[in-house]
Amino acid sequence: MSERETPSADGLVIGILGGTGDQGRGLARRFALAGQPVIIGSRICERAEAAALQIGHGVRGLANRDTAREAGLVIAAVPWEGHAELLSGLADELAGKIVVDCVNPLGFDQRGAYALPVAEGSAAQQAAALLPGSRVVAAFHHVSAVLLLDPEVDAIDLDVLVLGDDRETTDLVQALAARIPGVRGIYAGRLRNCGQIEALTANLVSINRRYKAHAGLRITDI
Amino acid sequence: MSERETPSADGLVIGILGGTGDQGRGLARRFALAGQPVIIGSRICERAEAAALQIGHGVRGLANRDTAREAGLVIAAVPWEGHAELLSGLADELAGKIVVDCVNPLGFDQRGAYALPVAEGSAAQQAAALLPGSRVVAAFHHVSAVLLLDPEVDAIDLDVLVLGDDRETTDLVQALAARIPGVRGIYAGRLRNCGQIEALTANLVSINRRYKAHAGLRITDI
């Protein structure tokens, strides 16, 4: 189909940049539990090693650059503030790889969360602009880090919306999402429609506050 | 709670501006079936009357201006192109009333649907700016007109996301949404977070194309 080979999710080494945050550790834990080799990346290698040790299940910790180099698929789970700088500095290591962006550019004030304007339209589109040699997909925006990290939670009631412009790559990331028990990976459009998916996280914050929940989404009729 | 009285949904006359379109007729049908008095509005009164007759269930048809005057709660279901002009021309009639905006500012090209930029942030925020005397709420963005109009469909598997800055009004619109069998009305944040809810309709269009579905949303854990 494509000139490039799309790796299978089986045995694919998953690197998580900014992997010592709640979201990164949570995803690392779930993918490791699903039998996937996982590397957590951090600016400081020792911090990544400590987080990996705490998670267990064979997760390794490395510096972000080594994580990008060793992984076959790299998840960017960094704070929005450091997103552009980190990715542009790793463009060479990430060339030819799948990069999954799960960053939500949000601000917070006394009235709650709100979407920040992004010149490129979304964090994922910014990643695509900074990483012309990578295949950028967006996914995992709405998964609750609390649920990912909770050892009492066996399955997560959530559809992971996967966006991207390359069918093989979105198919692969959908399959990867489905390795988390309870989760479906659902194709939800091209990258140009990613801004609202990232921004929707602000609405989930509002819902969580109102209903005291860890809200997720399900798509009906599919 | 408020200085103004919030009408109960019981017996509340619902007016639907642009009510002869698919979305307007579909909502009119479902609210009439739920026992609500409903008026369909159109630029041309005769067109509204014809659509009302076709729907039956006691639905009436009037010109948009008379619809705005007679209804207690007005749903704006007009095309985005005519949104600002129609609402600004009815500001007097709509003063003191609840206005529910369900307009999705979308463009379409050969790659599908995409969100149009809106200077005010969203159609609902534009409505709020044009109607300073009204209480503007946003809701019903994602409900499928096909399902609303299908006589074989008894219940719709959907959470209607309701956004607004006034608790009493969002509560009322949530209760109104729940009169459609199968539907829950879920508070999903302030109007400032409405742009992504409108834009999300572009993603549902993508999902519908990929999966041959009439996709809706459910919020999990509530």
XYZ file of C-alpha atoms in Angstrom:
444
model
C 0.000 0.000 0.000
C 2.684 2.468 1.077
C 6.309 2.675 0.046
C 7.271 2.640 3.696
C 6.666 -0.409 5.842
C 4.240 0.072 8.676
C 5.441 -1.874 11.705
C 2.989 -4.217 13.375
C 1.988 -3.383 16.941
C 3.379 -6.799 17.974
C 6.713 -6.275 19.678
C 6.800 -2.639 18.642
C 8.958 -0.703 21.098
C 6.972 2.216 22.466
C 8.860 5.249 23.682
C 7.071 7.891 25.729
C 8.617 11.353 25.710
C 7.819 13.198 28.897
C 6.995 9.799 30.236
C 7.458 10.659 33.899
C 4.236 12.710 34.021
C 0.931 11.130 35.056
C -0.262 10.550 31.502
C 3.057 9.119 30.367
C 3.423 6.788 33.336
C -0.174 5.688 33.000
C 0.171 4.824 29.317
C 3.539 3.133 29.968
C 1.949 0.967 32.646
C -0.971 -0.114 30.456
C 1.132 -0.865 27.375
C 3.643 -2.825 29.455
C 0.785 -4.805 31.020
C -0.383 -5.561 27.473
C 3.046 -7.094 26.745
C 4.501 -4.215 24.765
C 8.183 -3.222 25.286
C 8.082 0.322 26.739
C 10.708 3.005 27.307
C 9.951 6.075 29.395
C 11.851 9.188 28.387
C 12.689 12.244 30.461
C 15.006 15.203 30.155
C 16.936 13.653 33.040
C 17.783 9.990 32.534
C 17.849 9.174 36.272
C 14.320 10.498 36.647
C 13.139 8.247 33.830
C 14.908 5.271 35.404
C 13.257 5.941 38.753
C 9.774 6.236 37.182
C 10.347 3.057 35.163
C 11.408 1.164 38.269
C 8.297 2.348 40.089
C 6.028 1.164 37.261
C 7.761 -2.189 36.867
C 6.490 -4.682 34.251
C 9.790 -4.392 32.358
C 9.494 -0.678 31.596
C 12.872 0.957 30.968
C 13.879 4.594 31.529
C 16.153 6.643 29.277
C 16.827 10.242 28.309
C 14.300 11.617 25.812
C 16.846 11.523 22.972
C 17.761 7.882 23.547
C 14.083 7.034 23.899
C 13.385 8.599 20.504
C 16.331 6.704 19.015
C 15.438 3.263 20.391
C 11.659 3.254 20.041
C 9.716 2.321 16.902
C 6.718 4.387 17.900
C 7.075 7.483 20.034
C 4.292 9.046 22.114
C 4.698 12.752 22.913
C 3.205 13.203 26.382
C 5.022 16.392 27.269
C 3.494 19.583 28.695
C 2.288 21.921 25.956
C 4.780 24.560 27.084
C 7.748 22.399 26.084
C 6.151 20.683 23.083
C 7.647 22.617 20.169
C 11.149 22.838 21.627
C 11.400 19.163 22.523
C 10.085 17.859 19.192
C 12.114 20.173 16.981
C 15.248 19.115 18.861
C 14.506 15.433 18.151
C 13.499 15.725 14.487
C 16.468 13.625 13.313
C 15.876 10.819 15.823
C 12.162 10.768 15.035
C 12.534 10.707 11.234
C 10.906 7.641 9.687
C 9.029 6.857 12.893
C 5.450 7.094 14.000
C 4.900 9.937 16.441
C 1.680 9.887 18.460
C 0.788 13.269 19.885
C -1.525 13.287 22.915
C -0.868 16.844 24.074
C -3.783 19.121 25.028
C -2.966 22.849 24.860
C -5.100 24.072 27.772
C -5.093 27.015 30.108
C -6.643 27.081 33.564
C -8.166 29.935 35.528
C -10.712 30.287 38.340
C -13.512 29.298 35.946
C -11.806 26.080 34.923
C -10.006 24.889 31.828
C -10.068 26.465 28.394
C -8.440 25.802 25.030
C -5.333 27.798 24.183
C -4.969 29.144 20.639
C -2.412 27.234 18.571
C -0.986 28.861 15.444
C -0.783 25.548 13.569
C -4.361 24.615 14.549
C -3.457 21.936 17.080
C -0.529 20.420 18.937
C -0.581 17.513 16.490
C -0.390 19.815 13.479
C 2.490 21.631 15.158
C 4.229 18.266 15.588
C 3.623 17.435 11.911
C 5.110 20.787 10.885
C 8.184 20.298 13.091
C 8.702 16.651 12.119
C 8.424 16.471 8.310
C 10.182 13.087 8.270
C 7.806 11.445 10.771
C 4.300 10.079 10.455
C 2.315 12.044 13.028
C -0.901 10.696 14.483
C -2.956 12.165 17.332
C -4.559 9.964 19.991
C -5.006 9.356 23.734
C -6.139 12.933 24.504
C -9.025 11.993 26.772
C -7.791 9.022 28.715
C -7.735 9.669 32.458
C -4.263 9.331 33.957
C -5.945 8.515 37.274
C -7.654 5.486 35.746
C -4.541 4.415 33.815
C -2.532 4.383 37.039
C -5.175 2.843 39.305
C -4.282 -0.818 40.024
C -7.938 -1.451 40.940
C -9.094 -0.477 37.429
C -8.902 -3.474 35.092
C -10.676 -1.978 32.086
C -11.225 1.582 30.906
C -14.598 2.565 29.446
C -13.318 4.768 26.611
C -13.010 5.182 22.878
C -9.589 6.582 21.964
C -10.075 8.921 19.012
C -7.238 8.511 16.496
C -6.567 11.237 13.915
C -4.128 11.278 11.067
C -3.644 11.601 7.336
C -2.156 8.163 6.685
C -4.494 5.183 6.892
C -1.900 2.542 7.738
C -0.580 4.590 10.628
C -3.968 5.401 12.114
C -4.883 1.697 11.778
C -1.775 0.762 13.735
C -2.447 3.287 16.510
C -6.064 2.139 16.716
C -4.806 -1.412 17.219
C -2.375 -0.192 19.856
C -5.131 1.659 21.739
C -7.239 -1.491 21.747
C -4.521 -3.280 23.715
C -5.708 -1.383 26.782
C -8.590 -3.470 28.168
C -11.973 -1.842 27.568
C -10.636 0.648 25.039
C -11.553 0.894 21.370
C -9.416 2.867 18.914
C -11.718 4.837 16.618
C -10.627 6.749 13.527
C -11.908 10.310 13.989
C -10.630 12.275 11.028
C -7.619 14.023 9.578
C -5.095 16.098 11.511
C -6.782 19.304 10.359
C -9.705 18.301 12.620
C -7.522 17.669 15.665
C -7.748 21.083 17.348
C -11.252 20.431 18.623
C -10.290 16.970 19.909
C -7.503 18.472 21.999
C -9.727 21.345 23.139
C -12.522 18.945 24.084
C -10.388 17.965 27.057
C -11.417 21.310 28.597
C -15.046 20.173 28.407
C -14.162 16.871 30.050
C -12.542 18.860 32.870
C -15.841 20.763 33.271
C -17.796 17.506 33.228
C -15.466 15.956 35.804
C -15.963 18.933 38.108
C -19.741 18.986 37.780
C -20.297 15.241 38.071
C -17.311 14.248 40.234
C -16.250 11.780 37.549
C -13.362 10.627 35.409
C -15.333 11.155 32.236
C -14.445 9.596 28.909
C -16.123 9.345 25.521
C -17.855 6.559 23.655
C -18.905 6.869 20.035
C -22.343 5.354 19.456
C -23.633 3.383 16.449
C -20.249 1.843 15.587
C -31.709 31.591 42.762
C -31.903 34.125 39.934
C -33.809 37.395 39.722
C -35.465 36.126 36.576
C -37.825 33.209 36.637
C -36.662 30.175 34.742
C -39.619 28.535 33.039
C -40.161 24.842 33.616
C -39.859 22.574 30.606
C -43.484 21.505 31.246
C -45.708 23.193 28.691
C -42.882 25.432 27.537
C -43.542 26.540 23.962
C -40.525 25.663 21.841
C -39.866 27.730 18.735
C -37.379 26.511 16.157
C -35.865 29.163 13.902
C -34.898 27.708 10.563
C -37.170 24.890 11.542
C -37.822 23.625 8.028
C -34.320 22.163 7.674
C -33.619 18.542 8.573
C -32.301 19.322 12.064
C -35.175 21.682 12.852
C -37.875 19.327 11.632
C -36.268 16.425 13.443
C -36.139 18.273 16.770
C -39.676 19.590 16.256
C -40.940 16.062 15.711
C -39.232 14.653 18.806
C -40.315 17.481 21.116
C -43.883 17.295 19.821
C -43.896 13.531 20.394
C -42.741 14.266 23.958
C -45.840 16.439 24.452
C -44.165 19.830 24.077
C -45.956 22.612 22.150
C -43.729 23.342 19.141
C -43.646 26.102 16.535
C -41.521 25.799 13.426
C -40.223 29.085 12.063
C -39.122 29.931 8.542
C -38.377 33.058 6.565
C -41.503 32.227 4.580
C -44.559 31.498 6.706
C -46.180 29.184 4.148
C -43.078 27.020 4.066
C -43.192 26.697 7.849
C -46.871 25.787 7.723
C -46.233 23.103 5.111
C -43.376 21.587 7.138
C -45.480 21.673 10.313
C -48.358 19.915 8.562
C -46.005 17.243 7.305
C -44.632 16.603 10.802
C -48.065 16.595 12.450
C -48.323 15.955 16.209
C -49.739 19.469 16.701
C -46.659 21.307 15.405
C -47.487 24.809 14.110
C -45.668 26.840 11.459
C -45.045 30.600 11.553
C -42.637 33.178 10.216
C -39.351 33.289 12.148
C -40.283 36.617 13.781
C -43.643 35.358 15.053
C -42.000 32.141 16.196
C -39.517 34.163 18.263
C -42.388 36.231 19.701
C -44.650 33.346 20.693
C -42.138 30.808 21.976
C -40.727 30.666 25.505
C -37.578 28.894 24.392
C -36.144 29.379 20.939
C -33.800 26.964 19.178
C -31.621 28.455 16.445
C -31.254 25.727 13.817
C -30.379 27.971 10.909
C -27.474 27.527 8.481
C -24.280 29.169 9.735
C -24.272 31.509 6.737
C -27.466 33.217 7.920
C -26.873 32.931 11.672
C -25.677 36.416 12.557
C -28.140 38.240 10.333
C -31.175 36.302 11.530
C -30.394 36.575 15.249
C -29.429 40.246 15.226
C -32.709 41.026 13.463
C -34.688 39.251 16.203
C -32.862 40.625 19.245
C -35.959 42.454 20.498
C -38.275 39.447 20.167
C -35.704 37.171 21.815
C -34.987 39.446 24.789
C -35.726 37.749 28.108
C -35.930 34.340 26.478
C -33.773 31.271 26.404
C -32.025 30.834 23.069
C -30.546 27.414 22.352
C -27.921 27.500 19.631
C -27.235 24.220 17.812
C -25.408 25.652 14.802
C -22.168 24.050 13.592
C -19.965 26.366 11.511
C -18.496 23.814 9.094
C -17.015 23.876 5.651
C -16.887 20.925 3.250
C -14.377 20.050 0.545
C -13.246 16.875 -1.208
C -11.515 15.698 1.987
C -14.660 16.034 4.078
C -15.847 18.473 6.730
C -13.741 20.976 8.627
C -14.380 23.646 11.244
C -14.708 27.214 10.030
C -13.016 29.958 12.035
C -15.477 32.072 14.058
C -14.362 35.472 15.301
C -16.384 35.175 18.529
C -15.018 31.666 19.190
C -18.215 29.767 18.368
C -21.689 30.222 16.904
C -23.087 30.215 20.444
C -20.742 32.981 21.557
C -21.723 34.954 18.481
C -25.375 34.492 19.477
C -24.612 35.651 23.020
C -22.866 38.750 21.657
C -25.779 39.571 19.334
C -28.477 38.851 21.944
C -27.399 40.597 25.157
C -30.960 40.384 26.527
C -31.288 36.616 26.044
C -29.945 33.655 27.957
C -27.934 31.733 25.374
C -27.241 28.037 25.790
C -25.632 25.688 23.268
C -26.902 22.142 22.744
C -28.055 19.532 20.191
C -24.966 19.892 17.966
C -24.384 16.192 17.408
C -27.837 14.709 17.124
C -28.414 13.041 13.755
C -31.288 14.584 11.798
C -31.689 11.246 10.033
C -32.350 9.493 13.345
C -34.604 12.288 14.636
C -36.781 11.996 11.531
C -36.803 8.200 11.253
C -40.197 6.834 12.409
C -38.554 3.433 13.007
C -36.167 4.919 15.577
C -37.826 4.986 19.004
C -34.816 5.976 21.092
C -31.570 7.777 20.269
C -28.312 6.580 21.816
C -26.785 9.994 22.553
C -25.697 12.394 25.255
C -26.628 15.959 24.322
C -23.844 18.224 25.564
C -25.280 21.429 27.048
C -23.069 24.508 27.464
C -23.835 27.812 29.079
C -22.904 30.290 31.755
C -26.159 30.176 33.745
C -26.856 27.066 35.786
C -30.643 27.318 35.829
C -30.799 27.628 32.063
C -28.443 24.763 31.355
C -30.422 22.644 33.849
C -33.614 23.419 31.946
C -32.114 22.571 28.567
C -30.669 19.352 29.968
C -34.178 18.418 31.141
C -35.562 19.290 27.720
C -32.971 17.120 25.945
C -33.893 14.202 28.201
C -37.466 14.301 26.854
C -36.158 12.649 23.694
C -36.175 8.909 24.486
C -32.668 7.520 24.979
C -31.066 10.944 25.315
C -29.322 12.364 28.384
C -28.604 16.076 28.729
C -25.083 16.519 30.117
C -23.579 19.805 31.280
C -20.328 20.217 29.346
C -18.952 23.602 30.307
C -19.233 27.327 29.718
C -19.873 28.994 26.392
C -16.178 29.807 26.057
C -15.629 26.063 25.546
C -18.312 25.730 22.870
C -16.156 26.183 19.760
C -14.719 22.677 20.016
C -18.156 21.153 20.587
C -19.426 22.697 17.355
C -16.232 21.762 15.504
C -16.433 18.184 16.780
C -19.297 17.688 14.348
C -16.650 17.612 11.594
C -15.085 14.601 13.326
C -18.462 12.891 13.558
C -18.821 13.425 9.794
C -15.443 11.682 9.335
C -16.529 8.861 11.640
C -19.815 8.464 9.786
C -17.980 8.187 6.469
C -15.430 5.674 7.709
C -17.835 3.464 9.647
C -21.055 3.998 7.643
C -22.780 5.117 10.840
C -24.906 7.837 12.396
C -22.408 8.360 15.187
C -23.215 10.091 18.446
C -21.413 10.594 21.736
C -21.821 9.101 25.174
C -19.940 10.419 28.202
C -18.668 7.587 30.384
C -18.456 7.402 34.209
C -21.497 9.617 34.802
